[in-house]
Amino acid sequence: MSEKTEVIDKKDIVIRFSGDSGDGMQLTGQQFSDAAALFGNGVSTFPDYPAEIRAPQGTVGGVSGFQVHIGNDPIKTPGDFADVLVAMNPAALKANLRWAKKGATIIVNLDAFTDKNIEKAGYKENPLEDAVLQDYNVVPVKITTLTEEVLKDSGLDQKSIVKCKNMFALGMIYWMFDRTVDHTRDFINQKFAKKPEIASANVKVLESGFNYASNVHALAVHFNVAPAQIEKGRYRTITGNKATAWGFLAAAEKANLPLFCGSYPITPATDILQELALRRDLGVKTYQAEDEIAGICTSIGASYVGNLAITTTSGPGLALKSEAAGLAVMAELPLVIVDVQRGGPSTGLPTKTEQSDLLQALYGRNGESPMPVVAASTPGNCFDYAFWAAKIAVEHMTPVVLLTDGFVANGSGSWKLPNLDTYPEIKPQYVTPEMKDNYTPYKRNPENQVRYWAIPGQEGYTHILGGLEKDSNTGAISTDPENHNLMCHLRAEKVAKIAVPDVEVQGCADDADLLIVGFGGTYGHLYSAMEEMNKAGQKVALAHFSYINPLPKNTAEVLKKYKKVVVAEQNLGQFAGYLRMKVDNFTPYQFNEVKGQPFVVSELVAAFTEILKK
């Protein structure tokens, strides 16, 4: 290491990796994230996938990015702007320069800056020779050439050699942030255990990138980010989709029920189905259906015969599932429908994030079809809300919608492994032997209106469920108007009586001049905006909702306590409208963006400050 190396201590830092879809930027970013988490840093990530399938190489539409924010405190967002940007080609630079701070270090793969690639990216001149980059520390490195030189005697073909170049960039970043390559070396050797020549090549390039950085004067700076002071325990990085799958595994164990997932693959929800498919060792049954309708219908069938049943989808799939979701409401069967929200309408922005399915989740079915709606807010707590959604479904004999979104589902963060002994038992509402002589399908618990669950095959409990209205006493098909009115009210009352925790107010809870209100995956950004404003001497609080239907009982009390309230959401005002409908004389300010990207904290602070001035 050079004696000229300067070490700069940083509280936190943001790195953004970017390149073509085939450049391995997601893998590179995730490896750095995992290494930082193992070191003890707080971590939050944002994978930014291209929305086009197989967009032409070298074009802005085909750029794939991965942003990671590490710090010596718990990290709640992937950061607004990058301190370090890795751009593997001109298109990556063009797509991501706006996300780099002034003065940021930009490492570019000089080999990719050919006339052809510069033109494909939409530049008229070579951007490396443009004054627009004079405010940045640009480090041009012939990453492809150096990778080829390292592997010239490896025996690999040219395509395989070039694919290793992301490891060269990662090695440089490891040196820059004073991290060892040990974790990634072990990962590579394990991943390519059956292809030792590939493993050896990637490790060699990784180490060469590290060594190269240690000898280049342009990178003669180390950034030191100390470990975070966090609660003791076992931690790992986890994505929201994986945490969601694991939450259902925990719920099935607590309910003593077999777990079934019937789904159709759809971005960005597919990983939940794939993760559960790996858990045959825990008795999980998964079914990849031919379409969204078949997916939910198989899950309804599985629920009918006594499984904890789930189905996973995104906005377009939720629309297709609507009729069958109504069947689950009418049959009063436990089912969790996971909706990983993405940009819409129609096919929209399949790989981007949004919160625009809220009203569809609440009301997107024919007839009076009340359904609980729960929203996760971080990658880690997807585990908890999957668990609680399953508990509500099973104990109240109802389908439940669990909302996540593309940001939460694909992003990752540090997650403390939970102690399942602290999670409550899930108690299915089974029929009892005493009911055998007078059982009917809609015999209900008088306290909470929940119908009892009879599993097919139990002698004396033969019954029929279906989409046609049933008599409240006999369970036979009924078109009687008074009975239909009664059943609609009973189904609505059952959902309304579900007890959910009060919404918590964070920040200046007692004397805030502004209350920020949000739901779901915007939590980290809204919390960070509140924190920044409070540090500046403003009095701001945050009420973030995870239970949408039914709302917490203290909702009206909280919303009417403060002088000014702003509802911030990644849609055109769906949650604000819902709250206005549920809370009398409530007229909040609104902050709405539908950009397919997470909020930018600095923009939130600016907007909320303007509201305080009004």
XYZ file of C-alpha atoms in Angstrom:
614
model
C 0.000 0.000 0.000
C 1.282 3.470 -0.837
C 2.609 5.566 2.048
C 0.685 8.495 0.506
C -2.630 6.824 1.186
C -4.981 9.207 2.987
C -7.610 7.747 5.289
C -10.828 9.731 5.583
C -13.322 8.794 8.295
C -16.923 8.973 7.105
C -20.147 8.599 9.053
C -21.803 7.074 6.007
C -21.198 6.733 2.288
C -23.170 5.831 -0.850
C -21.806 3.767 -3.744
C -23.636 3.215 -7.028
C -22.611 0.448 -9.440
C -23.931 0.758 -13.003
C -23.492 -0.930 -16.361
C -25.225 -3.056 -18.960
C -27.594 -5.773 -17.783
C -24.910 -8.363 -18.510
C -22.163 -6.557 -16.588
C -23.031 -8.150 -13.239
C -23.771 -4.941 -11.374
C -26.458 -6.521 -9.172
C -24.076 -9.249 -8.062
C -21.260 -6.727 -7.545
C -23.414 -4.432 -5.432
C -24.853 -7.250 -3.360
C -21.386 -8.624 -2.636
C -20.193 -5.251 -1.383
C -23.371 -4.922 0.704
C -22.856 -8.328 2.288
C -19.206 -7.550 3.059
C -20.196 -4.258 4.689
C -22.868 -5.977 6.766
C -20.381 -8.612 7.924
C -18.054 -5.802 8.941
C -20.860 -4.415 11.094
C -22.038 -1.445 9.049
C -25.641 -0.463 8.740
C -26.716 -1.227 5.159
C -29.547 -0.300 2.818
C -29.633 -1.120 -0.893
C -31.569 -0.192 -3.999
C -31.284 -2.438 -7.072
C -32.407 -0.420 -10.106
C -33.266 -2.800 -12.946
C -33.922 -1.726 -16.547
C -37.601 -1.801 -17.473
C -36.990 -3.232 -20.941
C -36.335 -6.914 -21.592
C -33.037 -7.273 -23.461
C -32.672 -3.618 -24.260
C -29.841 -3.055 -26.789
C -26.428 -3.211 -25.159
C -24.818 0.152 -24.614
C -28.109 2.074 -24.527
C -29.493 4.041 -21.590
C -32.577 1.803 -21.584
C -30.424 -1.225 -20.844
C -28.533 0.227 -17.871
C -28.722 -1.762 -14.641
C -27.787 -0.109 -11.348
C -27.257 -1.052 -7.734
C -26.951 1.586 -5.016
C -25.734 0.764 -1.506
C -25.630 3.020 1.517
C -23.412 1.976 4.437
C -22.897 3.774 7.730
C -21.854 3.632 11.349
C -25.497 3.994 12.409
C -28.547 1.971 11.385
C -29.285 2.974 7.779
C -32.879 3.554 6.697
C -32.496 4.532 3.015
C -30.109 3.698 0.149
C -29.147 7.386 0.081
C -30.088 10.230 -2.229
C -26.837 10.723 -4.139
C -23.656 8.678 -4.560
C -20.224 9.500 -3.180
C -18.754 6.929 -5.580
C -20.133 5.975 -8.994
C -18.863 3.018 -11.002
C -19.848 3.393 -14.674
C -18.965 0.462 -16.905
C -19.894 2.258 -20.158
C -21.035 5.672 -21.481
C -24.732 4.775 -21.134
C -24.212 3.974 -17.437
C -22.540 7.356 -16.966
C -25.333 9.186 -18.782
C -28.097 7.397 -16.842
C -26.511 7.839 -13.426
C -24.491 11.060 -13.391
C -27.462 12.937 -11.931
C -27.317 10.594 -8.932
C -23.664 11.489 -8.154
C -22.794 14.188 -5.648
C -20.651 17.077 -6.787
C -17.084 16.057 -6.033
C -17.918 12.360 -6.187
C -15.369 9.831 -7.378
C -16.445 8.335 -10.718
C -14.648 5.177 -11.825
C -15.221 4.527 -15.533
C -14.269 1.589 -17.721
C -12.224 3.496 -20.291
C -12.281 0.562 -22.735
C -16.058 0.981 -23.179
C -15.821 4.631 -24.218
C -15.572 3.926 -27.933
C -17.105 6.164 -30.600
C -19.840 3.597 -31.175
C -20.773 3.269 -27.500
C -20.654 7.026 -27.005
C -23.114 7.461 -29.870
C -25.394 4.650 -28.622
C -25.558 6.330 -25.229
C -26.846 9.519 -26.853
C -23.711 11.632 -26.465
C -22.460 13.797 -29.330
C -18.936 14.017 -27.903
C -16.884 11.924 -25.513
C -18.251 12.874 -22.071
C -14.847 12.214 -20.466
C -13.560 15.250 -22.369
C -16.528 17.421 -21.447
C -16.444 20.209 -18.885
C -19.552 18.694 -17.281
C -17.268 16.279 -15.396
C -14.868 18.911 -14.090
C -16.612 18.932 -10.706
C -15.940 15.220 -10.182
C -12.907 13.063 -9.481
C -12.979 10.945 -12.639
C -10.819 7.821 -12.520
C -10.557 6.254 -16.000
C -9.434 2.622 -15.804
C -9.034 0.162 -18.671
C -11.014 -2.437 -16.752
C -11.669 -4.728 -19.718
C -8.058 -4.637 -20.922
C -6.674 -5.286 -17.441
C -9.104 -8.182 -16.972
C -7.998 -9.688 -20.282
C -4.349 -9.305 -19.284
C -4.935 -11.062 -15.958
C -6.691 -13.997 -17.637
C -4.662 -14.283 -20.849
C -3.310 -17.687 -19.789
C -6.511 -18.932 -18.128
C -7.722 -21.009 -21.072
C -11.135 -19.335 -20.948
C -12.804 -18.060 -24.088
C -12.996 -14.312 -24.718
C -16.661 -14.006 -23.671
C -16.011 -15.713 -20.325
C -12.965 -13.540 -19.704
C -14.824 -10.279 -20.323
C -17.665 -11.362 -18.001
C -15.173 -11.274 -15.111
C -14.572 -7.533 -15.392
C -17.139 -6.668 -12.730
C -14.876 -8.411 -10.202
C -12.026 -6.052 -11.137
C -14.244 -3.062 -10.329
C -15.367 -4.684 -7.083
C -11.771 -5.321 -6.051
C -11.000 -1.630 -6.530
C -13.957 -0.633 -4.380
C -12.936 -3.064 -1.650
C -9.522 -1.384 -1.496
C -11.073 2.070 -1.562
C -13.190 1.274 1.502
C -10.534 -0.726 3.334
C -12.392 -4.027 3.102
C -10.880 -7.437 2.436
C -11.928 -9.573 -0.521
C -12.319 -12.628 1.733
C -16.123 -12.743 1.740
C -16.430 -12.501 -2.042
C -13.580 -14.970 -2.574
C -15.456 -17.505 -0.447
C -18.714 -16.727 -2.246
C -17.142 -17.252 -5.686
C -15.501 -20.528 -4.699
C -18.795 -21.810 -3.339
C -20.927 -20.556 -6.243
C -18.634 -22.072 -8.890
C -17.542 -25.139 -6.933
C -18.357 -27.339 -9.935
C -16.573 -24.965 -12.333
C -13.181 -24.382 -10.668
C -11.743 -22.663 -13.730
C -14.482 -20.000 -13.553
C -14.024 -19.604 -9.800
C -10.271 -19.239 -10.151
C -10.615 -16.631 -12.899
C -13.062 -14.464 -10.946
C -10.978 -14.626 -7.762
C -7.837 -13.735 -9.683
C -9.516 -10.709 -11.277
C -11.000 -9.637 -7.933
C -7.585 -9.686 -6.277
C -6.004 -7.933 -9.255
C -8.540 -5.103 -9.027
C -7.723 -4.725 -5.333
C -3.984 -4.674 -5.999
C -4.351 -2.269 -8.916
C -6.262 0.221 -6.759
C -3.619 0.090 -4.064
C -0.985 1.260 -6.552
C -2.904 3.975 -8.441
C -2.316 7.505 -7.228
C -5.784 8.624 -8.360
C -7.245 6.250 -5.755
C -4.785 7.125 -2.998
C -7.659 7.659 -0.557
C -9.220 5.207 1.843
C -12.703 5.855 3.191
C -13.235 4.414 6.649
C -16.809 3.770 7.799
C -16.830 2.345 11.314
C -19.191 -0.447 12.382
C -22.634 0.639 13.539
C -23.572 0.638 17.212
C -26.609 -1.598 17.032
C -28.432 -3.987 19.325
C -26.498 -7.179 19.903
C -27.635 -10.241 18.016
C -27.136 -12.241 14.847
C -27.599 -10.156 11.700
C -27.663 -10.759 7.985
C -28.632 -8.795 4.917
C -31.978 -9.824 3.517
C -34.212 -8.727 0.658
C -37.871 -7.978 1.193
C -39.010 -10.863 -1.004
C -36.893 -13.382 0.898
C -38.060 -11.988 4.241
C -41.679 -12.277 3.065
C -41.193 -15.949 2.212
C -39.542 -16.637 5.548
C -42.348 -14.847 7.405
C -44.830 -17.270 5.893
C -42.625 -20.196 6.928
C -42.695 -18.930 10.507
C -46.464 -18.431 10.391
C -47.055 -21.964 9.106
C -44.981 -23.349 11.959
C -46.813 -21.263 14.572
C -50.185 -22.293 13.122
C -49.127 -25.934 12.764
C -50.382 -25.846 9.169
C -48.789 -26.990 5.915
C -47.794 -24.069 3.681
C -48.974 -23.829 0.071
C -48.118 -21.177 -2.524
C -49.880 -21.143 -5.881
C -48.574 -18.360 -8.109
C -47.743 -17.217 -11.589
C -44.309 -15.599 -12.099
C -44.440 -11.814 -12.359
C -41.881 -9.065 -11.748
C -41.102 -8.094 -9.007
C -42.832 -10.820 -6.948
C -41.373 -14.008 -8.450
C -38.580 -14.370 -5.898
C -41.103 -15.208 -3.154
C -42.357 -18.217 -5.116
C -38.796 -19.255 -5.917
C -37.659 -18.961 -2.299
C -40.572 -21.045 -1.043
C -39.919 -23.650 -3.745
C -36.530 -24.243 -2.075
C -38.187 -25.201 1.204
C -39.505 -28.663 0.461
C -37.432 -29.742 3.457
C -39.955 -27.836 5.579
C -42.947 -29.397 3.843
C -43.759 -26.387 1.653
C -45.799 -27.084 -1.468
C -45.464 -24.677 -4.390
C -47.287 -24.637 -7.702
C -46.269 -22.504 -10.672
C -49.603 -22.028 -12.390
C -50.285 -21.270 -16.048
C -51.771 -17.865 -15.216
C -52.694 -15.571 -12.342
C -56.260 -16.887 -12.071
C -55.092 -20.479 -11.756
C -52.538 -19.405 -9.160
C -55.071 -17.944 -6.754
C -57.643 -20.664 -7.425
C -55.186 -23.418 -6.484
C -54.444 -21.502 -3.285
C -58.149 -21.219 -2.476
C -58.443 -24.973 -2.959
C -55.446 -25.538 -0.704
C -57.003 -23.311 1.952
C -60.295 -25.208 1.759
C -58.518 -28.456 2.644
C -56.602 -26.977 5.561
C -53.399 -25.293 4.351
C -51.952 -21.906 5.122
C -52.379 -20.712 1.537
C -50.748 -17.750 -0.168
C -50.520 -16.406 -3.682
C -48.032 -13.798 -4.899
C -48.337 -11.204 -7.626
C -47.954 -7.579 -8.668
C -50.527 -4.985 -9.767
C -51.566 -6.478 -13.129
C -51.881 -9.914 -11.541
C -53.906 -8.550 -8.639
C -56.411 -7.265 -11.200
C -56.649 -10.728 -12.756
C -57.105 -12.340 -9.345
C -59.990 -10.054 -8.368
C -62.894 -12.423 -9.099
C -61.260 -15.324 -7.299
C -60.379 -12.993 -4.404
C -64.096 -12.271 -4.155
C -64.697 -16.018 -4.025
C -62.347 -16.244 -1.027
C -64.302 -13.406 0.630
C -67.614 -15.141 -0.029
C -66.337 -18.561 1.070
C -64.616 -16.951 4.089
C -61.402 -18.900 3.675
C -57.969 -17.870 4.962
C -55.671 -16.693 2.181
C -52.832 -14.161 1.895
C -52.490 -12.325 -1.413
C -49.076 -10.668 -1.687
C -49.011 -7.672 -4.019
C -45.490 -6.412 -4.739
C -46.462 -3.078 -6.276
C -44.779 -1.781 -9.405
C -45.246 1.065 -11.865
C -48.513 1.044 -13.780
C -51.048 1.190 -15.293
C -51.151 -1.878 -17.550
C -47.666 -3.327 -17.944
C -46.325 0.078 -16.924
C -42.827 0.041 -15.448
C -42.351 -3.610 -14.461
C -39.034 -3.156 -12.627
C -39.802 0.166 -10.948
C -41.479 0.948 -7.646
C -44.831 2.566 -6.904
C -47.674 2.612 -4.332
C -50.563 2.843 -6.767
C -52.332 -0.435 -5.989
C -53.731 0.731 -2.651
C -57.281 1.402 -3.795
C -57.245 -1.763 -5.895
C -56.269 -3.741 -2.791
C -59.036 -2.084 -0.774
C -61.853 -2.044 -3.309
C -60.813 -3.811 -6.520
C -63.477 -6.511 -6.427
C -67.123 -6.665 -7.398
C -69.769 -6.366 -4.734
C -69.139 -5.696 -1.059
C -65.852 -7.542 -0.614
C -64.179 -6.322 2.575
C -60.611 -7.528 2.972
C -57.896 -6.647 5.489
C -54.913 -4.813 3.975
C -51.462 -4.779 5.584
C -48.347 -2.974 4.271
C -44.685 -3.774 4.962
C -42.276 -0.835 5.194
C -38.710 -2.229 5.138
C -37.030 -5.293 3.643
C -36.583 -6.754 7.107
C -40.084 -6.192 8.431
C -41.559 -7.954 5.400
C -40.947 -10.980 7.638
C -43.120 -9.565 10.415
C -45.968 -8.380 8.222
C -46.082 -11.650 6.291
C -46.424 -13.342 9.672
C -49.147 -10.970 10.885
C -51.032 -11.106 7.583
C -51.095 -14.899 7.871
C -52.211 -14.703 11.499
C -55.091 -12.393 10.610
C -56.115 -14.608 7.682
C -56.152 -17.828 9.700
C -57.674 -16.513 12.909
C -60.354 -14.442 11.155
C -61.094 -16.754 8.215
C -60.573 -14.107 5.583
C -58.338 -13.337 2.630
C -55.763 -10.630 3.403
C -53.766 -8.436 1.026
C -50.120 -7.888 1.984
C -48.690 -4.873 0.151
C -44.989 -4.486 -0.474
C -43.380 -2.711 -3.443
C -40.483 -3.046 -5.848
C -38.160 -0.937 -3.681
C -38.798 -2.934 -0.497
C -38.965 -6.313 -2.249
C -35.704 -6.056 -4.211
C -33.840 -3.873 -1.746
C -31.965 -5.300 1.205
C -30.953 -4.176 4.651
C -29.375 -5.422 7.853
C -31.837 -7.704 9.627
C -31.573 -9.111 13.108
C -32.564 -12.763 13.089
C -35.729 -12.983 15.200
C -36.392 -15.260 18.140
C -39.499 -17.141 17.087
C -40.307 -17.895 20.721
C -41.336 -14.253 21.031
C -43.902 -14.566 18.244
C -47.428 -15.531 19.269
C -49.153 -18.777 18.484
C -51.536 -18.691 15.539
C -54.824 -20.342 16.459
C -57.020 -21.592 13.598
C -60.741 -21.286 14.290
C -61.470 -25.012 14.004
C -64.856 -26.611 14.605
C -65.180 -28.354 17.962
C -66.678 -31.777 18.757
C -69.623 -30.052 20.471
C -70.709 -28.554 17.144
C -71.045 -31.879 15.378
C -74.797 -32.251 15.825
C -75.730 -28.728 14.729
C -72.888 -27.677 12.405
C -73.510 -25.371 9.469
C -70.809 -23.776 7.260
C -71.492 -20.261 8.547
C -71.750 -21.022 12.234
C -69.824 -18.151 13.809
C -67.961 -17.218 16.930
C -70.362 -14.693 18.503
C -67.527 -12.484 19.772
C -65.798 -11.734 16.469
C -68.202 -13.071 13.794
C -65.545 -15.514 12.539
C -66.977 -18.676 11.006
C -65.521 -21.967 12.183
C -63.164 -23.957 9.965
C -64.113 -27.534 9.128
C -61.548 -29.510 7.164
C -62.994 -31.825 4.468
C -62.994 -35.422 5.598
C -64.086 -34.731 9.165
C -67.085 -36.957 9.844
C -70.193 -34.941 10.557
C -68.916 -31.712 9.070
C -69.772 -32.161 5.412
C -70.353 -28.749 3.850
C -70.318 -26.795 0.608
C -68.739 -23.398 -0.012
C -68.888 -21.339 -3.184
C -69.370 -18.024 -4.881
C -73.154 -17.929 -4.629
C -74.635 -16.315 -1.539
C -75.437 -18.764 1.245
C -78.083 -18.761 3.948
C -76.625 -17.562 7.240
C -78.230 -20.467 9.116
C -78.264 -23.482 6.803
C -75.447 -22.712 4.367
C -77.737 -23.498 1.428
C -77.784 -21.213 -1.622
C -79.997 -18.226 -0.906
C -81.289 -15.275 -2.937
C -83.325 -13.893 -0.056
C -82.717 -10.104 0.094
C -82.732 -9.918 3.894
C -80.235 -12.755 4.135
C -77.899 -11.140 1.594
C -78.058 -7.848 3.476
C -77.246 -9.681 6.717
C -74.313 -11.617 5.220
C -72.801 -8.465 3.708
C -72.923 -6.800 7.103
C -71.503 -9.861 8.874
C -68.519 -10.076 6.500
C -67.850 -6.350 6.917
C -68.193 -6.493 10.716
C -65.788 -9.409 10.895
C -63.058 -7.383 9.198
C -63.878 -4.209 11.138
C -63.518 -6.062 14.463
C -59.964 -7.208 13.764
C -57.753 -5.704 16.455
C -54.597 -4.028 15.076
C -51.928 -2.047 16.947
C -52.254 1.712 17.357
C -50.280 3.808 14.901
C -47.119 5.099 16.575
C -46.057 8.741 16.339
C -42.296 9.264 16.084
C -40.254 12.441 16.418
C -41.790 15.475 18.134
C -44.888 13.527 19.059
C -46.213 16.006 21.635
C -45.715 19.395 19.985
C -44.990 18.968 16.265
C -45.935 21.763 13.898
C -46.133 19.229 11.067
C -47.143 15.574 11.060
C -45.870 13.502 8.145
C -48.127 10.577 7.238
C -47.193 7.655 5.002
C -47.605 3.943 4.509
C -45.541 1.050 3.215
C -42.101 1.289 1.649
C -41.636 5.068 1.986
C -40.926 4.736 5.712
C -37.138 5.104 5.634
C -37.233 8.214 3.470
C -40.015 9.888 5.469
C -38.289 9.080 8.756
C -34.986 10.462 7.450
C -36.709 13.667 6.299
C -38.328 14.075 9.728
C -35.014 13.472 11.480
C -33.184 15.987 9.293
C -35.819 18.653 9.876
C -35.820 18.111 13.639
C -32.017 18.436 13.716
C -32.478 21.788 11.954
C -34.726 22.991 14.789
C -38.107 22.363 13.183
C -40.763 20.391 15.057
C -41.879 17.471 12.916
C -43.434 14.069 13.680
C -44.151 10.940 11.626
C -47.124 8.580 11.699
C -46.432 5.671 9.384
C -49.245 3.191 8.767
C -48.770 -0.551 8.312
C -52.392 -1.541 8.958
C -54.622 0.014 6.304
C -57.864 -1.940 6.722
C -58.966 -1.830 9.388
C -57.184 1.353 10.391
C -55.784 1.600 13.930
C -58.369 2.825 16.438
C -56.311 5.906 17.297
C -56.121 7.092 13.670
C -58.534 10.025 13.968
C -57.069 11.102 17.308
C -53.563 11.216 15.830
C -54.466 12.948 12.573
C -56.505 15.689 14.274
C -53.931 16.467 16.954
C -51.534 18.462 14.787
C -51.748 21.902 13.176
C -50.625 20.656 9.781
C -50.590 17.149 8.303
C -49.006 16.088 5.003
C -49.669 12.676 3.450
C -46.719 11.626 1.288
C -47.087 8.698 -1.080
C -45.850 7.349 -4.396
C -49.153 7.726 -6.213
C -51.527 10.596 -6.928
C -53.151 10.659 -3.498
C -54.841 7.311 -2.834
C -54.022 7.060 0.877
C -54.880 10.718 1.453
C -58.277 10.175 -0.175
C -58.885 7.020 1.861
C -58.067 8.847 5.107
C -60.383 11.721 4.168
C -63.139 9.170 3.672
C -62.479 7.467 7.015
C -61.761 10.513 9.218
C -64.334 13.316 9.455
C -63.199 16.853 8.606
C -59.672 15.794 7.711
C -58.009 17.804 4.937
C -54.270 17.145 4.724
C -51.575 18.602 2.531
C -50.276 16.104 -0.024
C -46.896 15.221 -1.484
C -47.245 12.911 -4.465
C -44.653 11.550 -6.881
C -45.014 8.729 -9.389
C -41.508 8.430 -10.826
C -40.788 4.731 -10.400
C -37.944 5.669 -8.043
C -37.769 5.971 -4.250
C -38.295 9.377 -2.704
C -35.297 11.714 -2.458
C -34.945 12.859 1.158
C -33.674 16.334 0.251
C -36.739 16.892 -1.945
C -39.026 15.810 0.899
C -37.321 18.194 3.310
C -37.710 21.075 0.860
C -41.394 20.325 0.242
C -42.247 19.866 3.924
C -40.389 23.055 4.857
C -42.522 24.979 2.368
C -45.666 23.569 4.012
C -44.424 24.778 7.414
C -43.951 28.276 5.970
C -47.531 28.478 4.708
